[in-house]
PDB file of C-alpha atoms and ligand atoms in Angstrom:
ATOM      1  CA  MET Z 179      20.796  21.710  17.286  1.00 96.00           C
ATOM      2  CA  LYS Z 180      20.482  21.150  13.604  1.00 97.00           C
ATOM      3  CA  VAL Z 181      16.802  21.482  12.559  1.00 98.00           C
ATOM      4  CA  VAL Z 182      16.048  20.108   9.124  1.00 98.00           C
ATOM      5  CA  VAL Z 183      12.491  20.692   7.906  1.00 97.00           C
ATOM      6  CA  LEU Z 184      11.410  18.511   5.035  1.00 97.00           C
ATOM      7  CA  GLU Z 185       8.222  17.962   3.106  1.00 95.00           C
ATOM      8  CA  ASN Z 186       7.465  14.523   4.444  1.00 97.00           C
ATOM      9  CA  ALA Z 187       8.623  11.451   6.364  1.00 98.00           C
ATOM     10  CA  ASP Z 188      10.065   9.794   3.238  1.00 98.00           C
ATOM     11  CA  GLN Z 189      12.497  12.676   2.713  1.00 98.00           C
ATOM     12  CA  ALA Z 190      13.517  12.468   6.333  1.00 98.00           C
ATOM     13  CA  ALA Z 191      14.044   8.694   6.102  1.00 98.00           C
ATOM     14  CA  ASP Z 192      16.223   9.228   2.985  1.00 98.00           C
ATOM     15  CA  ARG Z 193      18.419  11.683   4.855  1.00 98.00           C
ATOM     16  CA  VAL Z 194      18.706   9.711   8.083  1.00 98.00           C
ATOM     17  CA  SER Z 195      19.407   6.374   6.406  1.00 98.00           C
ATOM     18  CA  ALA Z 196      22.034   8.062   4.267  1.00 98.00           C
ATOM     19  CA  GLU Z 197      23.776   9.395   7.404  1.00 98.00           C
ATOM     20  CA  ILE Z 198      23.758   5.925   8.934  1.00 98.00           C
ATOM     21  CA  LEU Z 199      25.013   4.250   5.769  1.00 98.00           C
ATOM     22  CA  GLU Z 200      27.812   6.773   5.387  1.00 97.00           C
ATOM     23  CA  ALA Z 201      28.865   6.238   9.006  1.00 98.00           C
ATOM     24  CA  LEU Z 202      28.843   2.434   8.474  1.00 98.00           C
ATOM     25  CA  GLN Z 203      31.055   2.784   5.447  1.00 96.00           C
ATOM     26  CA  LYS Z 204      33.566   4.704   7.593  1.00 97.00           C
ATOM     27  CA  LYS Z 205      33.263   2.409  10.633  1.00 98.00           C
ATOM     28  CA  PRO Z 206      32.092  -1.176   9.853  1.00 98.00           C
ATOM     29  CA  ASP Z 207      31.842  -1.943  13.613  1.00 98.00           C
ATOM     30  CA  LEU Z 208      29.368   0.887  14.184  1.00 98.00           C
ATOM     31  CA  VAL Z 209      27.409   0.878  17.456  1.00 98.00           C
ATOM     32  CA  LEU Z 210      23.803   1.928  16.841  1.00 98.00           C
ATOM     33  CA  GLY Z 211      21.193   3.015  19.407  1.00 99.00           C
ATOM     34  CA  LEU Z 212      17.776   2.100  18.013  1.00 98.00           C
ATOM     35  CA  ALA Z 213      14.192   3.144  18.545  1.00 98.00           C
ATOM     36  CA  THR Z 214      10.846   1.420  17.880  1.00 97.00           C
ATOM     37  CA  GLY Z 215       7.471   2.913  17.001  1.00 96.00           C
ATOM     38  CA  SER Z 216       6.187   4.181  13.716  1.00 97.00           C
ATOM     39  CA  THR Z 217       8.738   6.930  13.230  1.00 98.00           C
ATOM     40  CA  PRO Z 218      11.882   4.864  12.341  1.00 98.00           C
ATOM     41  CA  ILE Z 219      10.165   2.418  10.021  1.00 98.00           C
ATOM     42  CA  GLY Z 220      11.133   4.256   6.814  1.00 98.00           C
ATOM     43  CA  VAL Z 221      14.790   4.317   7.914  1.00 98.00           C
ATOM     44  CA  TYR Z 222      14.749   0.601   8.695  1.00 98.00           C
ATOM     45  CA  SER Z 223      13.283  -0.322   5.312  1.00 98.00           C
ATOM     46  CA  ARG Z 224      16.022   1.730   3.564  1.00 98.00           C
ATOM     47  CA  LEU Z 225      18.735   0.060   5.629  1.00 98.00           C
ATOM     48  CA  ILE Z 226      17.369  -3.366   4.644  1.00 98.00           C
ATOM     49  CA  GLN Z 227      17.206  -2.342   1.027  1.00 98.00           C
ATOM     50  CA  ALA Z 228      20.835  -1.107   1.040  1.00 98.00           C
ATOM     51  CA  HIS Z 229      21.945  -4.368   2.649  1.00 98.00           C
ATOM     52  CA  GLN Z 230      20.000  -6.555   0.285  1.00 96.00           C
ATOM     53  CA  VAL Z 231      21.468  -4.964  -2.855  1.00 96.00           C
ATOM     54  CA  GLY Z 232      24.912  -5.617  -1.312  1.00 90.00           C
ATOM     55  CA  ARG Z 233      25.760  -1.978  -0.577  1.00 89.00           C
ATOM     56  CA  VAL Z 234      26.485  -2.511   3.098  1.00 95.00           C
ATOM     57  CA  ASP Z 235      27.462  -5.258   5.534  1.00 97.00           C
ATOM     58  CA  PHE Z 236      26.074  -5.235   9.093  1.00 98.00           C
ATOM     59  CA  SER Z 237      27.985  -8.252  10.367  1.00 98.00           C
ATOM     60  CA  ARG Z 238      30.243  -6.199  12.669  1.00 98.00           C
ATOM     61  CA  VAL Z 239      27.474  -3.772  13.818  1.00 98.00           C
ATOM     62  CA  THR Z 240      26.305  -3.732  17.459  1.00 98.00           C
ATOM     63  CA  THR Z 241      22.849  -2.426  18.469  1.00 98.00           C
ATOM     64  CA  PHE Z 242      21.315  -1.243  21.721  1.00 99.00           C
ATOM     65  CA  ASN Z 243      17.612  -0.627  21.822  1.00 98.00           C
ATOM     66  CA  LEU Z 244      16.260   2.268  23.835  1.00 98.00           C
ATOM     67  CA  ASP Z 245      13.427   0.482  25.592  1.00 98.00           C
ATOM     68  CA  GLU Z 246      11.319  -2.614  26.112  1.00 97.00           C
ATOM     69  CA  TYR Z 247       8.091  -3.396  27.996  1.00 96.00           C
ATOM     70  CA  LEU Z 248       8.357  -5.062  31.356  1.00 97.00           C
ATOM     71  CA  ASP Z 249       7.711  -8.787  31.441  1.00 94.00           C
ATOM     72  CA  LEU Z 250       6.644  -9.146  27.784  1.00 93.00           C
ATOM     73  CA  PRO Z 251       8.368 -12.260  26.347  1.00 92.00           C
ATOM     74  CA  PRO Z 252      10.470 -11.634  23.188  1.00 92.00           C
ATOM     75  CA  ASP Z 253       7.992 -13.504  21.029  1.00 93.00           C
ATOM     76  CA  HIS Z 254       5.038 -11.419  22.204  1.00 92.00           C
ATOM     77  CA  PRO Z 255       3.719  -9.502  19.159  1.00 91.00           C
ATOM     78  CA  GLN Z 256       3.712  -6.243  21.132  1.00 92.00           C
ATOM     79  CA  SER Z 257       7.200  -6.612  22.518  1.00 94.00           C
ATOM     80  CA  TYR Z 258       9.877  -4.314  21.046  1.00 96.00           C
ATOM     81  CA  ARG Z 259      12.117  -7.321  20.389  1.00 97.00           C
ATOM     82  CA  PHE Z 260       9.401  -8.764  18.103  1.00 97.00           C
ATOM     83  CA  PHE Z 261       8.962  -5.369  16.437  1.00 96.00           C
ATOM     84  CA  MET Z 262      12.672  -4.956  15.833  1.00 98.00           C
ATOM     85  CA  HIS Z 263      13.040  -8.489  14.495  1.00 98.00           C
ATOM     86  CA  LYS Z 264      10.141  -7.890  12.049  1.00 97.00           C
ATOM     87  CA  SER Z 265      11.085  -4.377  10.976  1.00 98.00           C
ATOM     88  CA  LEU Z 266      14.848  -4.562  10.869  1.00 98.00           C
ATOM     89  CA  PHE Z 267      16.913  -7.469  12.147  1.00 98.00           C
ATOM     90  CA  SER Z 268      15.289 -10.154   9.994  1.00 98.00           C
ATOM     91  CA  GLY Z 269      16.462  -8.169   6.871  1.00 98.00           C
ATOM     92  CA  LEU Z 270      20.063  -7.617   8.020  1.00 98.00           C
ATOM     93  CA  ASN Z 271      23.056  -9.777   8.935  1.00 97.00           C
ATOM     94  CA  ILE Z 272      23.637  -8.427  12.424  1.00 98.00           C
ATOM     95  CA  HIS Z 273      24.960 -11.213  14.640  1.00 97.00           C
ATOM     96  CA  PRO Z 274      22.269 -12.093  17.356  1.00 97.00           C
ATOM     97  CA  SER Z 275      24.922 -11.735  20.076  1.00 98.00           C
ATOM     98  CA  LYS Z 276      25.460  -8.129  19.050  1.00 98.00           C
ATOM     99  CA  ILE Z 277      21.767  -7.179  19.540  1.00 98.00           C
ATOM    100  CA  HIS Z 278      20.842  -5.752  22.973  1.00 98.00           C
ATOM    101  CA  PHE Z 279      17.670  -4.731  24.683  1.00 98.00           C
ATOM    102  CA  PRO Z 280      17.255  -3.179  28.168  1.00 98.00           C
ATOM    103  CA  PRO Z 281      16.422  -5.909  30.675  1.00 98.00           C
ATOM    104  CA  THR Z 282      12.722  -6.637  31.405  1.00 97.00           C
ATOM    105  CA  GLN Z 283      12.768 -10.211  32.653  1.00 96.00           C
ATOM    106  CA  GLY Z 284      14.192 -12.216  35.536  1.00 95.00           C
ATOM    107  CA  PRO Z 285      15.490 -11.078  38.920  1.00 97.00           C
ATOM    108  CA  ASP Z 286      17.538  -8.089  39.948  1.00 98.00           C
ATOM    109  CA  LEU Z 287      16.420  -5.632  37.277  1.00 98.00           C
ATOM    110  CA  PRO Z 288      18.473  -2.743  38.767  1.00 98.00           C
ATOM    111  CA  GLY Z 289      21.602  -4.936  38.547  1.00 98.00           C
ATOM    112  CA  GLN Z 290      20.723  -5.937  35.019  1.00 98.00           C
ATOM    113  CA  CYS Z 291      20.224  -2.302  34.103  1.00 98.00           C
ATOM    114  CA  GLU Z 292      23.646  -1.427  35.416  1.00 98.00           C
ATOM    115  CA  ARG Z 293      25.109  -4.277  33.313  1.00 98.00           C
ATOM    116  CA  TYR Z 294      23.234  -2.869  30.232  1.00 98.00           C
ATOM    117  CA  GLU Z 295      25.018   0.464  30.785  1.00 98.00           C
ATOM    118  CA  ALA Z 296      28.377  -1.306  31.294  1.00 98.00           C
ATOM    119  CA  ARG Z 297      27.858  -3.269  28.077  1.00 98.00           C
ATOM    120  CA  ILE Z 298      27.287   0.021  26.128  1.00 98.00           C
ATOM    121  CA  LYS Z 299      30.546   1.319  27.595  1.00 98.00           C
ATOM    122  CA  ASP Z 300      32.424  -1.948  26.786  1.00 98.00           C
ATOM    123  CA  CYS Z 301      31.404  -1.553  23.153  1.00 98.00           C
ATOM    124  CA  GLY Z 302      32.944   1.879  23.069  1.00 98.00           C
ATOM    125  CA  GLY Z 303      29.688   3.822  23.486  1.00 98.00           C
ATOM    126  CA  ILE Z 304      26.862   4.492  20.991  1.00 98.00           C
ATOM    127  CA  ASP Z 305      28.043   6.121  17.757  1.00 98.00           C
ATOM    128  CA  ILE Z 306      24.632   7.036  16.401  1.00 99.00           C
ATOM    129  CA  GLN Z 307      21.437   7.126  18.501  1.00 99.00           C
ATOM    130  CA  LEU Z 308      18.169   7.109  16.556  1.00 98.00           C
ATOM    131  CA  LEU Z 309      15.242   8.702  18.325  1.00 98.00           C
ATOM    132  CA  GLY Z 310      11.552   9.422  17.925  1.00 98.00           C
ATOM    133  CA  ILE Z 311       9.659  11.604  20.350  1.00 98.00           C
ATOM    134  CA  GLY Z 312       6.395  11.097  22.212  1.00 97.00           C
ATOM    135  CA  SER Z 313       3.583  13.647  21.932  1.00 96.00           C
ATOM    136  CA  ASN Z 314       4.341  14.376  25.632  1.00 97.00           C
ATOM    137  CA  GLY Z 315       8.008  14.991  24.812  1.00 98.00           C
ATOM    138  CA  HIS Z 316       9.388  11.695  25.993  1.00 98.00           C
ATOM    139  CA  ILE Z 317      12.571  10.277  24.475  1.00 98.00           C
ATOM    140  CA  GLY Z 318      12.977   6.545  24.975  1.00 98.00           C
ATOM    141  CA  PHE Z 319      10.438   5.987  27.722  1.00 98.00           C
ATOM    142  CA  ASN Z 320      11.788   8.888  29.771  1.00 98.00           C
ATOM    143  CA  GLU Z 321       8.493  10.373  30.653  1.00 98.00           C
ATOM    144  CA  PRO Z 322       7.995  13.998  31.821  1.00 98.00           C
ATOM    145  CA  THR Z 323       9.809  14.651  35.139  1.00 98.00           C
ATOM    146  CA  SER Z 324      12.521  12.045  34.331  1.00 98.00           C
ATOM    147  CA  SER Z 325      15.848  13.222  35.699  1.00 98.00           C
ATOM    148  CA  LEU Z 326      18.024  14.728  32.977  1.00 98.00           C
ATOM    149  CA  ALA Z 327      20.809  12.595  34.465  1.00 98.00           C
ATOM    150  CA  SER Z 328      18.883   9.383  34.524  1.00 98.00           C
ATOM    151  CA  ARG Z 329      20.371   6.028  33.549  1.00 98.00           C
ATOM    152  CA  THR Z 330      18.793   2.768  32.283  1.00 98.00           C
ATOM    153  CA  ARG Z 331      15.980   1.829  34.666  1.00 98.00           C
ATOM    154  CA  ILE Z 332      12.322   0.743  34.920  1.00 98.00           C
ATOM    155  CA  LYS Z 333       9.768   3.580  34.401  1.00 98.00           C
ATOM    156  CA  THR Z 334       6.026   3.752  34.783  1.00 98.00           C
ATOM    157  CA  LEU Z 335       4.368   4.953  31.632  1.00 96.00           C
ATOM    158  CA  THR Z 336       2.148   8.057  31.728  1.00 96.00           C
ATOM    159  CA  GLU Z 337      -1.580   7.954  30.824  1.00 94.00           C
ATOM    160  CA  LYS Z 338      -0.760   9.871  27.679  1.00 93.00           C
ATOM    161  CA  THR Z 339       1.805   7.313  26.464  1.00 93.00           C
ATOM    162  CA  LEU Z 340      -0.527   4.484  27.339  1.00 92.00           C
ATOM    163  CA  ARG Z 341      -3.300   6.167  25.300  1.00 89.00           C
ATOM    164  CA  ASP Z 342      -0.981   6.917  22.374  1.00 88.00           C
ATOM    165  CA  ASN Z 343       0.056   3.282  22.246  1.00 84.00           C
ATOM    166  CA  SER Z 344      -3.337   1.817  23.003  1.00 81.00           C
ATOM    167  CA  ARG Z 345      -4.007   1.238  19.287  1.00 77.00           C
ATOM    168  CA  PHE Z 346      -1.800  -1.838  19.564  1.00 74.00           C
ATOM    169  CA  TYR Z 347      -3.863  -3.454  22.418  1.00 75.00           C
ATOM    170  CA  GLU Z 348      -7.328  -4.869  22.797  1.00 72.00           C
ATOM    171  CA  SER Z 349      -7.850  -3.234  26.213  1.00 69.00           C
ATOM    172  CA  LEU Z 350      -5.914  -0.978  28.597  1.00 65.00           C
ATOM    173  CA  GLU Z 351      -5.745  -3.891  31.118  1.00 65.00           C
ATOM    174  CA  THR Z 352      -3.547  -5.982  28.747  1.00 76.00           C
ATOM    175  CA  GLN Z 353      -1.193  -3.066  28.049  1.00 86.00           C
ATOM    176  CA  PRO Z 354       2.093  -3.105  29.952  1.00 92.00           C
ATOM    177  CA  GLN Z 355       2.240  -0.190  32.416  1.00 94.00           C
ATOM    178  CA  MET Z 356       6.010  -0.231  32.854  1.00 97.00           C
ATOM    179  CA  ALA Z 357       9.079  -0.416  30.658  1.00 97.00           C
ATOM    180  CA  ALA Z 358      12.874  -0.478  30.902  1.00 98.00           C
ATOM    181  CA  THR Z 359      14.424   2.472  29.164  1.00 98.00           C
ATOM    182  CA  MET Z 360      17.854   3.983  28.658  1.00 98.00           C
ATOM    183  CA  GLY Z 361      18.030   7.151  30.731  1.00 98.00           C
ATOM    184  CA  ILE Z 362      18.359  10.683  29.473  1.00 98.00           C
ATOM    185  CA  GLY Z 363      21.932  10.680  30.780  1.00 98.00           C
ATOM    186  CA  THR Z 364      22.559   7.471  28.760  1.00 98.00           C
ATOM    187  CA  ILE Z 365      21.102   8.990  25.584  1.00 98.00           C
ATOM    188  CA  LEU Z 366      23.168  12.135  25.994  1.00 98.00           C
ATOM    189  CA  GLU Z 367      26.353  10.079  25.957  1.00 98.00           C
ATOM    190  CA  ALA Z 368      25.748   8.945  22.342  1.00 98.00           C
ATOM    191  CA  LYS Z 369      28.248  10.550  20.058  1.00 98.00           C
ATOM    192  CA  LYS Z 370      25.589  11.622  17.520  1.00 98.00           C
ATOM    193  CA  ILE Z 371      21.808  11.807  17.875  1.00 99.00           C
ATOM    194  CA  LEU Z 372      19.341  11.734  14.978  1.00 99.00           C
ATOM    195  CA  LEU Z 373      15.716  12.466  15.936  1.00 99.00           C
ATOM    196  CA  GLN Z 374      12.822  12.213  13.557  1.00 98.00           C
ATOM    197  CA  ALA Z 375       9.289  13.549  14.269  1.00 98.00           C
ATOM    198  CA  PHE Z 376       6.269  13.480  11.968  1.00 98.00           C
ATOM    199  CA  GLY Z 377       2.717  14.789  12.146  1.00 98.00           C
ATOM    200  CA  ILE Z 378       0.920  17.565  13.997  1.00 98.00           C
ATOM    201  CA  LYS Z 379       0.639  15.434  17.154  1.00 97.00           C
ATOM    202  CA  LYS Z 380       4.375  15.943  17.655  1.00 98.00           C
ATOM    203  CA  ALA Z 381       4.370  19.749  17.103  1.00 98.00           C
ATOM    204  CA  ASP Z 382       4.227  20.760  20.806  1.00 98.00           C
ATOM    205  CA  ALA Z 383       6.909  18.274  21.789  1.00 98.00           C
ATOM    206  CA  VAL Z 384       9.200  19.486  18.951  1.00 98.00           C
ATOM    207  CA  ARG Z 385       8.660  23.069  19.877  1.00 98.00           C
ATOM    208  CA  ALA Z 386       9.538  22.335  23.511  1.00 98.00           C
ATOM    209  CA  ALA Z 387      12.577  20.272  22.503  1.00 98.00           C
ATOM    210  CA  VAL Z 388      14.045  22.899  20.214  1.00 98.00           C
ATOM    211  CA  GLU Z 389      12.866  26.252  21.590  1.00 98.00           C
ATOM    212  CA  GLY Z 390      11.677  25.611  25.127  1.00 98.00           C
ATOM    213  CA  PRO Z 391      13.769  25.878  28.251  1.00 98.00           C
ATOM    214  CA  VAL Z 392      15.714  22.749  29.210  1.00 98.00           C
ATOM    215  CA  SER Z 393      13.188  21.005  31.510  1.00 98.00           C
ATOM    216  CA  ALA Z 394      12.587  17.576  32.899  1.00 98.00           C
ATOM    217  CA  PHE Z 395       8.838  18.176  32.083  1.00 98.00           C
ATOM    218  CA  TRP Z 396       9.750  18.029  28.333  1.00 98.00           C
ATOM    219  CA  PRO Z 397      12.482  15.370  28.211  1.00 98.00           C
ATOM    220  CA  GLY Z 398      13.274  16.098  24.536  1.00 98.00           C
ATOM    221  CA  SER Z 399      14.560  19.562  25.609  1.00 98.00           C
ATOM    222  CA  ALA Z 400      17.541  17.804  27.278  1.00 98.00           C
ATOM    223  CA  LEU Z 401      18.920  17.288  23.741  1.00 98.00           C
ATOM    224  CA  GLN Z 402      19.842  20.974  23.756  1.00 98.00           C
ATOM    225  CA  LEU Z 403      22.718  19.930  26.074  1.00 98.00           C
ATOM    226  CA  HIS Z 404      24.229  17.616  23.383  1.00 98.00           C
ATOM    227  CA  PRO Z 405      26.749  18.960  20.837  1.00 98.00           C
ATOM    228  CA  ASP Z 406      25.679  16.809  17.825  1.00 98.00           C
ATOM    229  CA  VAL Z 407      21.899  16.508  17.510  1.00 98.00           C
ATOM    230  CA  SER Z 408      20.011  16.706  14.210  1.00 98.00           C
ATOM    231  CA  LEU Z 409      16.174  16.799  14.032  1.00 98.00           C
ATOM    232  CA  TYR Z 410      14.553  15.712  10.841  1.00 98.00           C
ATOM    233  CA  LEU Z 411      10.971  17.021  10.752  1.00 98.00           C
ATOM    234  CA  ASP Z 412       8.097  17.116   8.405  1.00 98.00           C
ATOM    235  CA  SER Z 413       6.219  20.391   7.881  1.00 97.00           C
ATOM    236  CA  GLU Z 414       3.476  19.472  10.369  1.00 98.00           C
ATOM    237  CA  SER Z 415       5.700  18.553  13.311  1.00 98.00           C
ATOM    238  CA  ALA Z 416       7.766  21.729  12.624  1.00 98.00           C
ATOM    239  CA  SER Z 417       4.703  23.941  12.303  1.00 98.00           C
ATOM    240  CA  LYS Z 418       4.873  25.389  15.849  1.00 98.00           C
ATOM    241  CA  LEU Z 419       8.531  26.400  15.703  1.00 98.00           C
ATOM    242  CA  SER Z 420       8.798  30.183  16.005  1.00 98.00           C
ATOM    243  CA  LEU Z 421      12.048  30.339  14.012  1.00 98.00           C
ATOM    244  CA  LEU Z 422      10.928  27.986  11.263  1.00 97.00           C
ATOM    245  CA  ALA Z 423      11.981  30.388   8.478  1.00 97.00           C
ATOM    246  CA  TYR Z 424      15.392  30.738  10.053  1.00 98.00           C
ATOM    247  CA  TYR Z 425      15.946  26.929  10.274  1.00 97.00           C
ATOM    248  CA  ARG Z 426      15.045  26.656   6.545  1.00 96.00           C
ATOM    249  CA  ARG Z 427      17.558  29.409   5.709  1.00 97.00           C
ATOM    250  CA  VAL Z 428      20.285  27.712   7.785  1.00 96.00           C
ATOM    251  CA  GLU Z 429      19.702  24.504   5.723  1.00 94.00           C
ATOM    252  CA  GLN Z 430      19.962  26.420   2.461  1.00 94.00           C
ATOM    253  CA  ASN Z 431      23.228  27.977   3.615  1.00 96.00           C
ATOM    254  CA  GLN Z 432      24.559  24.583   4.703  1.00 92.00           C
ATOM    255  CA  GLU Z 433      23.808  23.290   1.204  1.00 91.00           C
ATOM    256  CA  TYR Z 434      25.661  26.351  -0.236  1.00 95.00           C
ATOM    257  CA  LEU Z 435      28.651  25.541   1.966  1.00 95.00           C
ATOM    258  CA  ARG Z 436      28.647  21.869   0.903  1.00 92.00           C
ATOM    259  CA  GLN Z 437      28.706  22.817  -2.773  1.00 94.00           C
ATOM    260  CA  ARG Z 438      31.332  25.514  -2.165  1.00 95.00           C
ATOM    261  CA  ASP Z 439      33.513  22.939  -0.392  1.00 93.00           C
ATOM    262  CA  SER Z 440      33.201  20.375  -3.194  1.00 91.00           C
ATOM    263  CA  LYS Z 441      34.429  22.832  -5.874  1.00 87.00           C
TER     264      LYS Z 441
HETATM  265  C1  LIG K 164      10.410   3.909  21.116  1.00 54.97           C
HETATM  266  C2  LIG K 164      10.639   5.112  21.896  1.00 54.97           C
HETATM  267  C3  LIG K 164       9.628   6.174  21.905  1.00 54.97           C
HETATM  268  C4  LIG K 164       9.073   6.543  20.581  1.00 54.97           C
HETATM  269  C5  LIG K 164       7.960   7.595  20.681  1.00 54.97           C
HETATM  270  C6  LIG K 164       7.350   7.919  19.419  1.00 54.97           C
HETATM  271  O1  LIG K 164      11.506   2.963  21.212  1.00 54.97           O
HETATM  272  O2  LIG K 164      11.661   5.204  22.481  1.00 54.97           O
HETATM  273  O3  LIG K 164      10.190   7.322  22.561  1.00 54.97           O
HETATM  274  O4  LIG K 164      10.107   7.000  19.747  1.00 54.97           O
HETATM  275  O5  LIG K 164       6.995   7.166  21.603  1.00 54.97           O
HETATM  276  O6  LIG K 164       6.619   6.830  18.900  1.00 54.97           O
HETATM  277  P1  LIG K 164       6.110   6.748  17.465  1.00 54.97           P
HETATM  278  O7  LIG K 164       7.280   6.726  16.593  1.00 54.97           O
HETATM  279  O8  LIG K 164       5.275   5.533  17.388  1.00 54.97           O
HETATM  280  O9  LIG K 164       5.323   7.983  17.259  1.00 54.97           O
END
């Protein structure tokens, strides 16, 4: 795992958006796995900015979102479709037919989930998966005890996740209790994974993901099984890492190697 500790969320968003834009320049039909929540907002605004000044074209890009709440219609202000439209899609030129969300409406959700997985495969797999992490270690809505081999399916949200997200709702009763989410197995098939985490609330989850044993109880720890994961952290979310000084030194040495290579 590559652990990059930065001063703040803005610096992380600069680095992550630069990685995505560079990949897009190399592969105009990039397949992106996308997250919602507060963590990726800085990345999304930078992608929109780059598009609007004409630096990049998203017309051949395909996207797959990680998760969506069960039974919320797309125009519901708390739905992840609504969030994505507002924070990203409305500012880019992605063709609507290339935007995908896990299924949360209509009959035969298991069958629809299988077709979601098949669609990802048909598109050649996810090139870059963007992730946040829950304070309980969830990635996507793979809550603690999710199988490390899980695929897209409906999950019941834990009390902790409901509480973390309750700021968006008037009362717990109106908050959806279930969501469709890509599985941990699905996420691990992405070619590259970029995870961002900010704030002290994420410090335990980050520590478990990076330095803990691989365990279904801390779903982020499954990322240790993936060959190309980078974590972009601010100083608070990184504050419980026992090898923090080492990760900083690795980054400095990487920078030395980059400069040495460019000579
Ligand atoms: C959202 C998602 C979740 C969030 C996590 C962190 O699509 O998959 O795993 O990334 O709950 O949420 P924020 O960014 O709001 O702290």
